[in-house]
Tab-separated table of C-alpha atoms and ligand atoms in Angstrom:
chain	number	residue	atom	x	y	z
A	1	UNK	CA	-0.053	-0.184	0.178
A	2	UNK	CA	1.327	3.348	-0.780
A	3	UNK	CA	2.301	5.723	2.312
A	4	UNK	CA	-0.627	7.915	1.537
A	5	UNK	CA	-4.027	7.612	-0.037
A	6	UNK	CA	-4.813	9.148	-3.588
A	7	UNK	CA	-5.725	12.459	-2.524
A	8	UNK	CA	-8.448	14.430	-4.570
A	9	UNK	CA	-9.190	18.339	-3.715
A	10	UNK	CA	-12.827	18.867	-4.726
A	11	UNK	CA	-14.085	22.645	-4.529
A	12	UNK	CA	-16.466	25.091	-5.893
A	13	UNK	CA	-15.692	28.457	-6.132
A	14	UNK	CA	-16.988	31.703	-7.477
A	15	UNK	CA	-15.663	33.407	-10.794
A	16	UNK	CA	-13.415	35.701	-8.509
A	17	UNK	CA	-12.288	32.943	-6.616
A	18	UNK	CA	-14.340	32.721	-3.379
A	19	UNK	CA	-15.451	29.619	-1.453
A	20	UNK	CA	-18.494	31.371	0.363
A	21	UNK	CA	-19.573	34.747	1.049
A	22	UNK	CA	-19.104	36.626	4.393
A	23	UNK	CA	-22.891	37.218	4.940
A	24	UNK	CA	-24.558	33.927	3.826
A	25	UNK	CA	-24.247	30.997	6.121
A	26	UNK	CA	-23.871	28.737	3.460
A	27	UNK	CA	-23.468	29.853	-0.112
A	28	UNK	CA	-24.914	27.732	-2.988
A	29	UNK	CA	-22.153	27.806	-5.714
A	30	UNK	CA	-22.529	24.917	-7.684
A	31	UNK	CA	-25.899	23.374	-9.392
A	32	UNK	CA	-28.036	20.181	-8.914
A	33	UNK	CA	-26.236	18.231	-11.698
A	34	UNK	CA	-22.893	18.995	-10.053
A	35	UNK	CA	-23.878	17.957	-6.831
A	36	UNK	CA	-25.034	14.632	-8.302
A	37	UNK	CA	-21.254	14.252	-9.830
A	38	UNK	CA	-19.833	15.205	-6.451
A	39	UNK	CA	-22.066	12.324	-4.824
A	40	UNK	CA	-20.575	9.904	-7.263
A	41	UNK	CA	-17.005	10.960	-6.627
A	42	UNK	CA	-17.732	10.949	-2.461
A	43	UNK	CA	-18.982	7.288	-3.233
A	44	UNK	CA	-15.798	6.196	-4.596
A	45	UNK	CA	-13.515	7.263	-2.027
A	46	UNK	CA	-12.629	5.641	1.456
A	47	UNK	CA	-12.653	9.039	3.422
A	48	UNK	CA	-13.692	12.802	3.130
A	49	UNK	CA	-11.727	15.482	4.899
A	50	UNK	CA	-13.039	19.168	6.040
A	51	UNK	CA	-11.603	21.417	8.184
A	52	UNK	CA	-13.191	22.204	11.609
A	53	UNK	CA	-14.404	25.958	10.397
A	54	UNK	CA	-16.374	24.063	7.525
A	55	UNK	CA	-17.691	21.695	10.226
A	56	UNK	CA	-19.045	24.719	12.221
A	57	UNK	CA	-20.081	27.122	9.379
A	58	UNK	CA	-21.729	24.740	6.972
A	59	UNK	CA	-22.722	21.713	9.429
A	60	UNK	CA	-22.470	19.268	6.387
A	61	UNK	CA	-23.642	15.764	6.574
A	62	UNK	CA	-20.831	14.615	4.092
A	63	UNK	CA	-22.860	11.356	3.361
A	64	UNK	CA	-23.251	9.767	-0.094
A	65	UNK	CA	-27.041	10.940	-0.786
A	66	UNK	CA	-28.137	8.240	-3.806
A	67	UNK	CA	-29.404	5.053	-2.147
A	68	UNK	CA	-28.362	3.022	-5.123
A	69	UNK	CA	-24.541	4.211	-4.586
A	70	UNK	CA	-24.935	3.501	-0.787
A	71	UNK	CA	-26.264	0.055	-1.896
A	72	UNK	CA	-23.217	-0.520	-4.201
A	73	UNK	CA	-20.619	0.404	-1.420
A	74	UNK	CA	-22.245	-2.021	1.270
A	75	UNK	CA	-22.391	-4.774	-1.467
A	76	UNK	CA	-18.579	-4.001	-1.695
A	77	UNK	CA	-18.156	-4.484	2.172
A	78	UNK	CA	-17.853	-1.008	2.960
A	79	UNK	CA	-19.750	1.376	5.123
A	80	UNK	CA	-22.586	3.311	3.126
A	81	UNK	CA	-20.714	6.469	3.075
A	82	UNK	CA	-16.926	7.177	3.621
A	83	UNK	CA	-15.031	7.676	6.952
A	84	UNK	CA	-15.007	11.320	8.007
A	85	UNK	CA	-12.185	13.204	9.029
A	86	UNK	CA	-11.824	16.817	10.376
A	87	UNK	CA	-8.795	18.666	11.909
A	88	UNK	CA	-8.772	21.367	14.638
A	89	UNK	CA	-6.618	23.255	17.020
A	90	UNK	CA	-8.976	24.882	19.445
A	91	UNK	CA	-11.442	21.589	19.459
A	92	UNK	CA	-14.244	23.846	19.276
A	93	UNK	CA	-16.487	21.492	17.793
A	94	UNK	CA	-20.212	20.135	18.709
A	95	UNK	CA	-20.799	16.592	19.450
A	96	UNK	CA	-24.238	17.368	17.970
A	97	UNK	CA	-23.103	18.522	14.604
A	98	UNK	CA	-23.854	16.605	11.617
A	99	UNK	CA	-20.448	15.648	10.990
A	100	UNK	CA	-20.809	13.557	14.061
A	101	UNK	CA	-24.431	12.478	14.359
A	102	UNK	CA	-24.944	11.631	10.475
A	103	UNK	CA	-24.172	8.327	9.071
A	104	UNK	CA	-22.805	5.033	10.463
A	105	UNK	CA	-18.993	5.327	9.333
A	106	UNK	CA	-16.555	6.269	11.940
A	107	UNK	CA	-15.175	9.652	12.296
A	108	UNK	CA	-11.727	10.930	13.071
A	109	UNK	CA	-10.866	14.309	14.572
A	110	UNK	CA	-6.952	14.840	14.253
A	111	UNK	CA	-5.802	17.709	16.868
A	112	UNK	CA	-2.406	18.812	18.454
A	113	UNK	CA	-1.124	16.839	21.678
A	114	UNK	CA	-1.672	19.861	23.797
A	115	UNK	CA	-5.532	20.024	23.327
A	116	UNK	CA	-5.909	16.204	22.869
A	117	UNK	CA	-7.365	15.578	26.363
A	118	UNK	CA	-9.900	18.505	26.160
A	119	UNK	CA	-10.900	17.213	22.476
A	120	UNK	CA	-11.116	13.804	23.679
A	121	UNK	CA	-13.660	14.633	26.710
A	122	UNK	CA	-15.887	16.655	24.225
A	123	UNK	CA	-15.658	14.251	21.256
A	124	UNK	CA	-14.505	10.932	22.431
A	125	UNK	CA	-17.910	9.476	22.288
A	126	UNK	CA	-18.743	10.440	18.846
A	127	UNK	CA	-15.286	10.357	17.231
A	128	UNK	CA	-11.792	8.885	17.356
A	129	UNK	CA	-9.578	11.692	18.512
A	130	UNK	CA	-6.087	11.294	17.142
A	131	UNK	CA	-3.267	13.742	18.469
A	132	UNK	CA	-0.363	14.176	16.255
A	133	UNK	CA	2.281	15.660	17.822
A	134	UNK	CA	2.317	19.909	18.658
A	135	UNK	CA	0.705	20.468	15.293
A	136	UNK	CA	-1.390	18.923	12.874
A	137	UNK	CA	0.618	17.912	9.796
A	138	UNK	CA	-1.327	16.914	6.862
A	139	UNK	CA	1.303	14.367	5.586
A	140	UNK	CA	1.088	12.836	8.903
A	141	UNK	CA	-2.606	12.491	8.890
A	142	UNK	CA	-2.527	11.033	5.286
A	143	UNK	CA	0.047	8.645	6.633
A	144	UNK	CA	-2.374	7.604	9.346
A	145	UNK	CA	-5.065	7.384	7.276
A	146	UNK	CA	-3.424	5.168	5.006
A	147	UNK	CA	-2.494	2.761	7.942
A	148	UNK	CA	-6.166	2.802	8.610
A	149	UNK	CA	-6.858	1.552	5.323
A	150	UNK	CA	-7.862	4.654	3.230
A	151	UNK	CA	-6.699	4.208	-0.364
A	152	UNK	CA	-8.892	7.055	-1.568
A	153	UNK	CA	-9.393	10.395	0.014
A	154	UNK	CA	-11.418	13.231	-0.778
A	155	UNK	CA	-10.716	16.796	0.783
A	156	UNK	CA	-13.778	18.828	0.420
A	157	UNK	CA	-12.371	22.204	2.032
A	158	UNK	CA	-12.309	24.670	3.179
A	159	UNK	CA	-9.469	26.935	1.714
A	160	UNK	CA	-7.096	26.416	4.936
A	161	UNK	CA	-7.056	22.563	4.119
A	162	UNK	CA	-6.751	22.970	0.274
A	163	UNK	CA	-3.929	25.431	1.154
A	164	UNK	CA	-2.223	22.894	3.220
A	165	UNK	CA	-2.544	20.041	1.003
A	166	UNK	CA	-1.536	21.760	-2.164
A	167	UNK	CA	1.676	23.620	-0.425
A	168	UNK	CA	2.784	20.118	0.941
A	169	UNK	CA	2.304	18.466	-2.386
A	170	UNK	CA	0.001	16.145	-1.412
A	171	UNK	CA	-2.620	16.146	-3.950
A	172	UNK	CA	-3.019	14.069	-6.678
A	173	UNK	CA	-5.827	15.727	-8.402
A	174	UNK	CA	-7.953	18.885	-8.163
A	175	UNK	CA	-11.607	19.198	-9.147
A	176	UNK	CA	-12.358	22.881	-9.363
A	177	UNK	CA	-15.880	24.026	-10.157
A	178	UNK	CA	-16.415	27.571	-11.059
A	179	UNK	CA	-19.778	29.002	-10.585
A	180	UNK	CA	-21.070	31.806	-12.957
A	181	UNK	CA	-21.189	34.554	-10.340
A	182	UNK	CA	-18.769	37.116	-8.558
A	183	UNK	CA	-18.501	37.653	-4.626
A	184	UNK	CA	-16.790	40.504	-4.740
A	185	UNK	CA	-16.386	40.754	-0.806
A	186	UNK	CA	-12.846	40.253	0.362
A	187	UNK	CA	-13.992	39.288	3.688
A	188	UNK	CA	-15.158	36.064	2.380
A	189	UNK	CA	-12.825	33.019	2.210
A	190	UNK	CA	-10.823	32.157	-0.777
A	191	UNK	CA	-10.104	28.983	-2.421
A	192	UNK	CA	-6.685	29.208	-1.133
A	193	UNK	CA	-4.433	31.373	0.775
A	194	UNK	CA	-0.836	32.458	0.680
A	195	UNK	CA	2.086	30.021	0.249
A	196	UNK	CA	4.413	28.324	-1.932
A	197	UNK	CA	2.750	26.307	-4.206
A	198	UNK	CA	4.366	23.336	-6.536
A	199	UNK	CA	2.566	24.832	-9.472
A	200	UNK	CA	3.632	28.129	-10.645
A	201	UNK	CA	3.965	30.187	-14.052
A	202	UNK	CA	7.234	28.173	-14.649
A	203	UNK	CA	5.497	24.745	-13.649
A	204	UNK	CA	2.231	24.625	-14.835
A	205	UNK	CA	-0.342	22.277	-13.734
A	206	UNK	CA	-1.671	19.822	-16.366
A	207	UNK	CA	-5.196	20.490	-17.053
A	208	UNK	CA	-6.591	16.873	-17.693
A	209	UNK	CA	-10.287	17.773	-18.397
A	210	UNK	CA	-12.860	20.760	-18.914
A	211	UNK	CA	-16.604	19.661	-18.431
A	212	UNK	CA	-19.552	21.921	-18.706
A	213	UNK	CA	-22.015	20.929	-16.175
A	214	UNK	CA	-24.940	23.284	-16.707
A	215	UNK	CA	-24.139	26.903	-15.555
A	216	UNK	CA	-20.880	25.672	-14.023
A	217	UNK	CA	-17.496	24.307	-15.643
A	218	UNK	CA	-15.472	21.660	-14.044
A	219	UNK	CA	-11.786	21.894	-14.164
A	220	UNK	CA	-9.598	18.870	-13.243
A	221	UNK	CA	-5.987	18.980	-12.831
A	222	UNK	CA	-3.571	16.275	-12.551
A	223	UNK	CA	-1.257	17.054	-10.080
A	224	UNK	CA	0.924	13.946	-9.706
A	225	UNK	CA	1.969	10.718	-11.267
A	226	UNK	CA	-0.903	9.098	-9.576
A	227	UNK	CA	-3.525	11.065	-11.282
A	228	UNK	CA	-6.455	8.880	-12.529
A	229	UNK	CA	-5.636	6.029	-10.276
A	230	UNK	CA	-8.537	3.963	-9.453
B	301	NAP	N1	-17.222	26.276	-1.759
B	301	NAP	C1	-16.609	25.015	-1.386
B	301	NAP	O1	-16.422	24.079	-2.165
B	301	NAP	C2	-16.444	24.754	-0.012
B	301	NAP	C3	-16.090	23.543	0.754
B	301	NAP	C4	-15.883	23.599	1.954
B	301	NAP	C5	-16.155	24.821	2.483
B	301	NAP	N2	-16.229	25.928	2.102
B	301	NAP	C6	-16.376	27.218	2.974
B	301	NAP	O2	-15.014	27.192	3.335
B	301	NAP	C7	-15.258	28.185	4.589
B	301	NAP	C8	-14.185	27.427	5.731
B	301	NAP	O3	-13.030	27.420	5.236
B	301	NAP	P1	-11.729	27.899	5.997
B	301	NAP	O4	-10.307	28.067	5.262
B	301	NAP	O5	-11.952	29.229	6.900
B	301	NAP	O6	-11.617	26.752	7.184
B	301	NAP	P2	-11.535	25.314	6.926
B	301	NAP	O7	-10.351	24.855	6.251
B	301	NAP	O8	-12.858	24.537	6.590
B	301	NAP	O9	-11.091	25.078	8.600
B	301	NAP	C9	-10.033	25.638	9.142
B	301	NAP	C10	-9.903	24.869	10.682
B	301	NAP	O10	-9.642	23.838	10.512
B	301	NAP	C11	-8.528	23.570	11.529
B	301	NAP	N3	-7.384	23.294	10.858
B	301	NAP	C12	-6.842	23.710	9.862
B	301	NAP	N4	-5.385	23.422	9.707
B	301	NAP	C13	-5.034	22.805	10.714
B	301	NAP	C14	-3.956	22.360	11.237
B	301	NAP	N5	-2.827	22.095	10.351
B	301	NAP	N6	-4.154	21.706	12.408
B	301	NAP	C15	-5.067	21.682	13.373
B	301	NAP	N7	-6.028	22.012	12.777
B	301	NAP	C16	-6.384	22.632	11.624
B	301	NAP	C17	-8.941	24.664	12.487
B	301	NAP	O11	-9.699	24.381	13.302
B	301	NAP	P3	-10.147	25.071	14.559
B	301	NAP	O12	-10.550	26.622	14.359
B	301	NAP	O13	-10.976	24.323	15.213
B	301	NAP	O14	-8.779	25.071	15.580
B	301	NAP	C18	-8.860	25.888	11.539
B	301	NAP	O15	-9.388	27.059	12.039
B	301	NAP	C19	-16.751	27.862	5.119
B	301	NAP	O16	-17.345	29.160	5.245
B	301	NAP	C20	-17.313	27.020	3.950
B	301	NAP	O17	-18.581	27.421	3.741
B	301	NAP	C21	-16.719	26.116	0.855
């Protein structure tokens, strides 16, 4: 088994590169046909990761919605939906959040050692809490997930997580959906933050696919030699 899972970053953004709006609780960037596509991608993964801010702001369920896809997973000996993963430094996560309540698959929370006892006291009944040193490093998270049998990881945001996976060169694939409108408010969260990215003007990311899905467009970038691995 590889030392880290095949890692696919999935993101919807506005034309001006925002993931959300500063005012609306949860901004709908995509359309129904694309949500359906994302559901199929989810169903093909072993784990889905989001940052703690996304758990707090969006309260996502992160389940496979299609009954047929859930049944197919169960027939393959898998839980109906992938394992859920989040990371936190402050540990301010509600055990009643949908992330923890929805679905039968295990949930894993990675946090730094100094807060591990507090996070375990808060979330230990609804999740496995893994402390990974003085801070959480995404490579360590990937290696730990690999050791737990995760071969395919989908990272669904937010921007802080995408930034860390991309700058650490841990992404094999980026699926970026561009929604047909502008947010135009720098208080909103961008797709990524500042950092040194492996993909620059001199080293351009290979564009593997462009697909129109109704009024949005999917851009698929091949970010490693593993791109396209099943
Ligand atoms: N358009 C899309 O596709 C999409 C998808 C997902 C989310 N979003 C939007 O993105 C926004 C959130 O994005 P975001 O960038 O602010 O946050 P995020 O990436 O969802 O989460 C950031 C949080 O994750 C934890 N974290 C991140 N790196 C860590 C590390 N190395 N070690 C330990 N903990 C770590 C911290 O949690 P603590 O604060 O708990 O310490 C941090 O505040 C939401 O508004 C959501 O709507 C959009």
